[in-house]
Coordinates of C-alpha atoms in Angstrom, one line a residue:
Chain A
X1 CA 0.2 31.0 14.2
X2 CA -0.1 29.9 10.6
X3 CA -1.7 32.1 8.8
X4 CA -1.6 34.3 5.4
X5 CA -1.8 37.9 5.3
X6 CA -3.1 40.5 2.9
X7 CA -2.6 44.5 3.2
X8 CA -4.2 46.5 2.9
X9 CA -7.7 45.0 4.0
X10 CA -9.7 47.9 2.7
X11 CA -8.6 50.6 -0.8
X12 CA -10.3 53.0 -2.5
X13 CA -8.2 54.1 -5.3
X14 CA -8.9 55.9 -8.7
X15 CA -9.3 54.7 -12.1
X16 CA -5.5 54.0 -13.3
X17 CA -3.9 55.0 -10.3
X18 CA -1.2 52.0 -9.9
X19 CA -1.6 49.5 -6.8
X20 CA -0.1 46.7 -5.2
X21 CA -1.8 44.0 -2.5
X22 CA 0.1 42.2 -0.8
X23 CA -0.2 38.4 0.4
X24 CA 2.1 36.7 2.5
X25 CA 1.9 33.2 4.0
X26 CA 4.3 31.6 7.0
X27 CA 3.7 27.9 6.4
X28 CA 6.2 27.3 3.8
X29 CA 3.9 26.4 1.6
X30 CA 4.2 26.1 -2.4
X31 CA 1.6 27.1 -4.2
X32 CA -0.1 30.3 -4.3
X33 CA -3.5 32.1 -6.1
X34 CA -5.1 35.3 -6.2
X35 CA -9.0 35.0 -6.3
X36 CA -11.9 37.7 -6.6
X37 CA -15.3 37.4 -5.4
X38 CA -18.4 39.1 -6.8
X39 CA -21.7 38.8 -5.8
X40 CA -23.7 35.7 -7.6
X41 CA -20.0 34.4 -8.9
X42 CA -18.5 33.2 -6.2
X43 CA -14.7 33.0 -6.5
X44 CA -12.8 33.3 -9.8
X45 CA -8.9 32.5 -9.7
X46 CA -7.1 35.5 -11.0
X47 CA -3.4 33.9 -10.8
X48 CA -1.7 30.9 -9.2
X49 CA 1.7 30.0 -8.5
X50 CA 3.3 26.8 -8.4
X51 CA 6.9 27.8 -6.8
X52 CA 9.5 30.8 -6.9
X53 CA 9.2 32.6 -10.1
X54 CA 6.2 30.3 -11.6
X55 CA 2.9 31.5 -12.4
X56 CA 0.0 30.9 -14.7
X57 CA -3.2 32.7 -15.7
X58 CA -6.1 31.7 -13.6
X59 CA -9.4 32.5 -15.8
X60 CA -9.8 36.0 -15.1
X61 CA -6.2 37.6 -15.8
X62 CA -7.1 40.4 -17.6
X63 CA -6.1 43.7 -15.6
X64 CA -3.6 41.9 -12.9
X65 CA -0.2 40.9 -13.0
X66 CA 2.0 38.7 -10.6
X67 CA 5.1 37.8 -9.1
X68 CA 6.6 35.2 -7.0
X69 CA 10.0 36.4 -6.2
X70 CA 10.4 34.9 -2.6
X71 CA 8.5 31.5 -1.2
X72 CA 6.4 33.6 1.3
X73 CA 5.4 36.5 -0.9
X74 CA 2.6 36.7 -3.9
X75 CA 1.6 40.3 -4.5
X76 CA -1.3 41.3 -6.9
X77 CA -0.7 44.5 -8.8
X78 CA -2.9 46.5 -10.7
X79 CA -1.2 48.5 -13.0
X80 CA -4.0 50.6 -14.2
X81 CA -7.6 49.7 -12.7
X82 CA -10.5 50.5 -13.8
X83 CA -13.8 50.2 -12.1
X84 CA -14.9 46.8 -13.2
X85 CA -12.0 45.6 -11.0
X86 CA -13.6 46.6 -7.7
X87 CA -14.0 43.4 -6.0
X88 CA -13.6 41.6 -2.5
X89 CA -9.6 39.8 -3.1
X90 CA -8.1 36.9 -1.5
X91 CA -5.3 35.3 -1.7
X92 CA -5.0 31.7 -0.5
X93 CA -2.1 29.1 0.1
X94 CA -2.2 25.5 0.0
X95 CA 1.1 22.5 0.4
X96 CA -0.2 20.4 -2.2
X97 CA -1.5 20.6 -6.1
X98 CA -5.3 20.1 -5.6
X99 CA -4.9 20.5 -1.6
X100 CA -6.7 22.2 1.1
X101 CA -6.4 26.2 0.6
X102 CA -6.0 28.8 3.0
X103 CA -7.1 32.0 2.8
X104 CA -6.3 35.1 3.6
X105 CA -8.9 37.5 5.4
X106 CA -9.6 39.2 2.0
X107 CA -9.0 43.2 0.4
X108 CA -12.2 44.6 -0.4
X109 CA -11.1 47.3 -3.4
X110 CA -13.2 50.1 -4.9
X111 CA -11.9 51.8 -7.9
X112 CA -13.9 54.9 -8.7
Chain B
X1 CA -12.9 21.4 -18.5
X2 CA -13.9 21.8 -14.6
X3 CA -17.2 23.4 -13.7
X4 CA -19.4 23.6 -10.5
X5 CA -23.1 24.0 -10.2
X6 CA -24.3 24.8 -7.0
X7 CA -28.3 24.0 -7.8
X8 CA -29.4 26.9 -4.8
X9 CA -28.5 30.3 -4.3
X10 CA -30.5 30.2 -1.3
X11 CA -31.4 28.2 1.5
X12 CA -33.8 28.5 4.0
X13 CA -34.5 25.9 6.9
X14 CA -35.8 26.3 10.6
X15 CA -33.1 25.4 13.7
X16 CA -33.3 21.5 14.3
X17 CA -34.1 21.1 10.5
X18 CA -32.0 18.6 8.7
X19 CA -29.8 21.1 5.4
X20 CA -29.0 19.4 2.1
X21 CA -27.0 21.9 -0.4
X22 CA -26.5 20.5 -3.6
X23 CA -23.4 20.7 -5.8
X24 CA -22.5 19.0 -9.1
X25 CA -19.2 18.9 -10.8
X26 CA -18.3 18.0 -13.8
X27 CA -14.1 17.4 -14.3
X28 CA -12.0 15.6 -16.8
X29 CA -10.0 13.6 -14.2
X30 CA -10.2 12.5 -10.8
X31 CA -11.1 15.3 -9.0
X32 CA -10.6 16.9 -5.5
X33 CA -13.8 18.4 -4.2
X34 CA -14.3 20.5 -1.4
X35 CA -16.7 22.6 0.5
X36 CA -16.0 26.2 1.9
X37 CA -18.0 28.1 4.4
X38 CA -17.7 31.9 4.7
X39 CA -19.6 33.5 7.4
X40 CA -20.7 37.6 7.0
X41 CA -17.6 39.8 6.4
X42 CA -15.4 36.7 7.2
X43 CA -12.8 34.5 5.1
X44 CA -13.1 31.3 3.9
X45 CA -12.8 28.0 6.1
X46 CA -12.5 24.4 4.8
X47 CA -15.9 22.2 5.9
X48 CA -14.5 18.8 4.0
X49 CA -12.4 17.3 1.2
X50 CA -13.1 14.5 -0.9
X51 CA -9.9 13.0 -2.6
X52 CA -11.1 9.3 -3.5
X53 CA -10.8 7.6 -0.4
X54 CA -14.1 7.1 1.1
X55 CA -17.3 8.7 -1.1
X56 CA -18.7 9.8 2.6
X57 CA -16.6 12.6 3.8
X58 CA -17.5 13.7 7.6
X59 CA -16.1 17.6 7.8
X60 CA -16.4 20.1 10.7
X61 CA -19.5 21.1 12.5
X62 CA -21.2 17.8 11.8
X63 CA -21.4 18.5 8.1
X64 CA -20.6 15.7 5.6
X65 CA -20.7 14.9 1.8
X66 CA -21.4 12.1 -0.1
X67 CA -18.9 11.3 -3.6
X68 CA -21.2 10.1 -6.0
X69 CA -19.5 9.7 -9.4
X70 CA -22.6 8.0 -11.2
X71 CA -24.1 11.6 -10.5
X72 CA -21.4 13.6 -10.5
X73 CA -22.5 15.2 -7.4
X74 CA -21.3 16.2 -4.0
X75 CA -24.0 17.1 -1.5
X76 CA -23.6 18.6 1.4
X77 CA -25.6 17.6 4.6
X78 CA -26.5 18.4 8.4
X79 CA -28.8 16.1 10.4
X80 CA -29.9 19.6 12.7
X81 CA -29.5 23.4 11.6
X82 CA -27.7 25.5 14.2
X83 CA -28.0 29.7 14.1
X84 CA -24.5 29.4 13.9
X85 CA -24.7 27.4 10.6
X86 CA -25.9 30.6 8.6
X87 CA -23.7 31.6 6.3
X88 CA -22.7 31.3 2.5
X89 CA -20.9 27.9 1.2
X90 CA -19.3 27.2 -1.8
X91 CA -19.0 23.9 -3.0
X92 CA -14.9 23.7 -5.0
X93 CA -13.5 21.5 -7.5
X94 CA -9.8 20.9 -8.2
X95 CA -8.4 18.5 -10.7
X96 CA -6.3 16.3 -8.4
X97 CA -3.1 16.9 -8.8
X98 CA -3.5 20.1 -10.9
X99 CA -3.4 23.8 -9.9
X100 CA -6.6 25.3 -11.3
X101 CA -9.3 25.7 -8.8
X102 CA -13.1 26.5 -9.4
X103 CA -15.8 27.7 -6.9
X104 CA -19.5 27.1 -7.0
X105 CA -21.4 30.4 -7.2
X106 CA -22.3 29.8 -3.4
X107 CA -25.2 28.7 -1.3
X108 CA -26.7 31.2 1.4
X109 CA -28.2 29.1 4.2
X110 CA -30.6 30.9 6.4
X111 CA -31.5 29.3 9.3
X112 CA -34.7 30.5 11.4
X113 CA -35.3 30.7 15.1

């Protein structure tokens, strides 16, 4: 089944505690991005990827890095959070620039 | 620069009703537009895309849009409400061929019995 992945669905961490989400996708698909969704926002693009070991800012970058080291892979990582990043996450997928996206079931994160 | 204005945060219309959310877009270059539905503690599922073939898009569900550049807007539309329908949509622009993506600040539709 095509589909993309995200673990862990639900986190509670603490404020600077390191943590990594993964997103995976089986479609062979090129391009990647990291979203968050707050109420009365609606989605903000974090990070996107265009291929193996290309990525851009999105325009909220602040707080997150990325990495693209395998086609199929595109973890998020918070290297120190802080409360303001608690957030529902989702990663999405798509084959072409400007394309359909698919998403990922989401990571709802609370950092306390 | 790409921005989305989704002119309701909330919706309400009665089952059999007709449901109009409305969405303009403003984008430097041909743009793709979409609309996204997410239903309660769900992900996010492609309605329709618009990508400059024909301004009236027919999506999933009996939804459709219409591409109206004089406007800039891309409305979406349902001749009758279903319960199934309620939900929060978010109206998307990309520029075509780019890798930015912008969402609407989403639409709730509420649809009474």
């Amino acid at each position: 089944e095509a589909q993309v992945t995200q673990n862990p669905r639900y986190l509670i961490t603490v404020t600077g505690k390191k943590l990594t989400v993964t997103c995976s996708q089986n479609m062979n698909h090129e391009y990647m991005s990291w979203y968050r969704q707050d109420p009365g926002l609606g989605l903000r693009q974090i990070y996107y990827s265009m291929n193996v070991e290309v990525t851009d800012k999105g325009d909220v970058p602040e707080g997150y890095k990325v990495s693209r080291k395998e086609k199929r892979n595109f973890p998020l990582i918070l290297e120190s959070p802080s409360p303001n990043q608690t957030s529902l996450y989702f990663c999405a997928s798509s084959l072409a620039r400007g394309g359909e996206q698919y998403f990922g079931p989401g990571t709802r994160l609370t950092v306390t | 620069a790409q921005s989305v204005t989704q002119l309701d945060s909330h919706v309400s219309v009665s089952e059999g009703t007709p449901v109009l959310l409305r969405c303009n877009y403003s984008s430097s270059y041909s743009p793709s537009l979409f609309w996204y539905v997410q239903h309660p503690n769900k992900g996010l599922q492609l309605l329709l895309k618009y990508t400059s073939a024909a301004t009236l898009v027919k999506g999933i569900n009996g939804f459709e849009a219409e591409f109206k550049k004089s406007e800039t807007s891309f409305h979406l539309t349902k001749p009758s409400a279903h319960m199934s329908d309620a939900a929060e949509y978010f109206c998307v622009v990309s520029e075509s061929g780019g890798f930015k993506t912008i969402f609407g600040a989403g639409t709730r539709l509420f649809v009474k019995a």
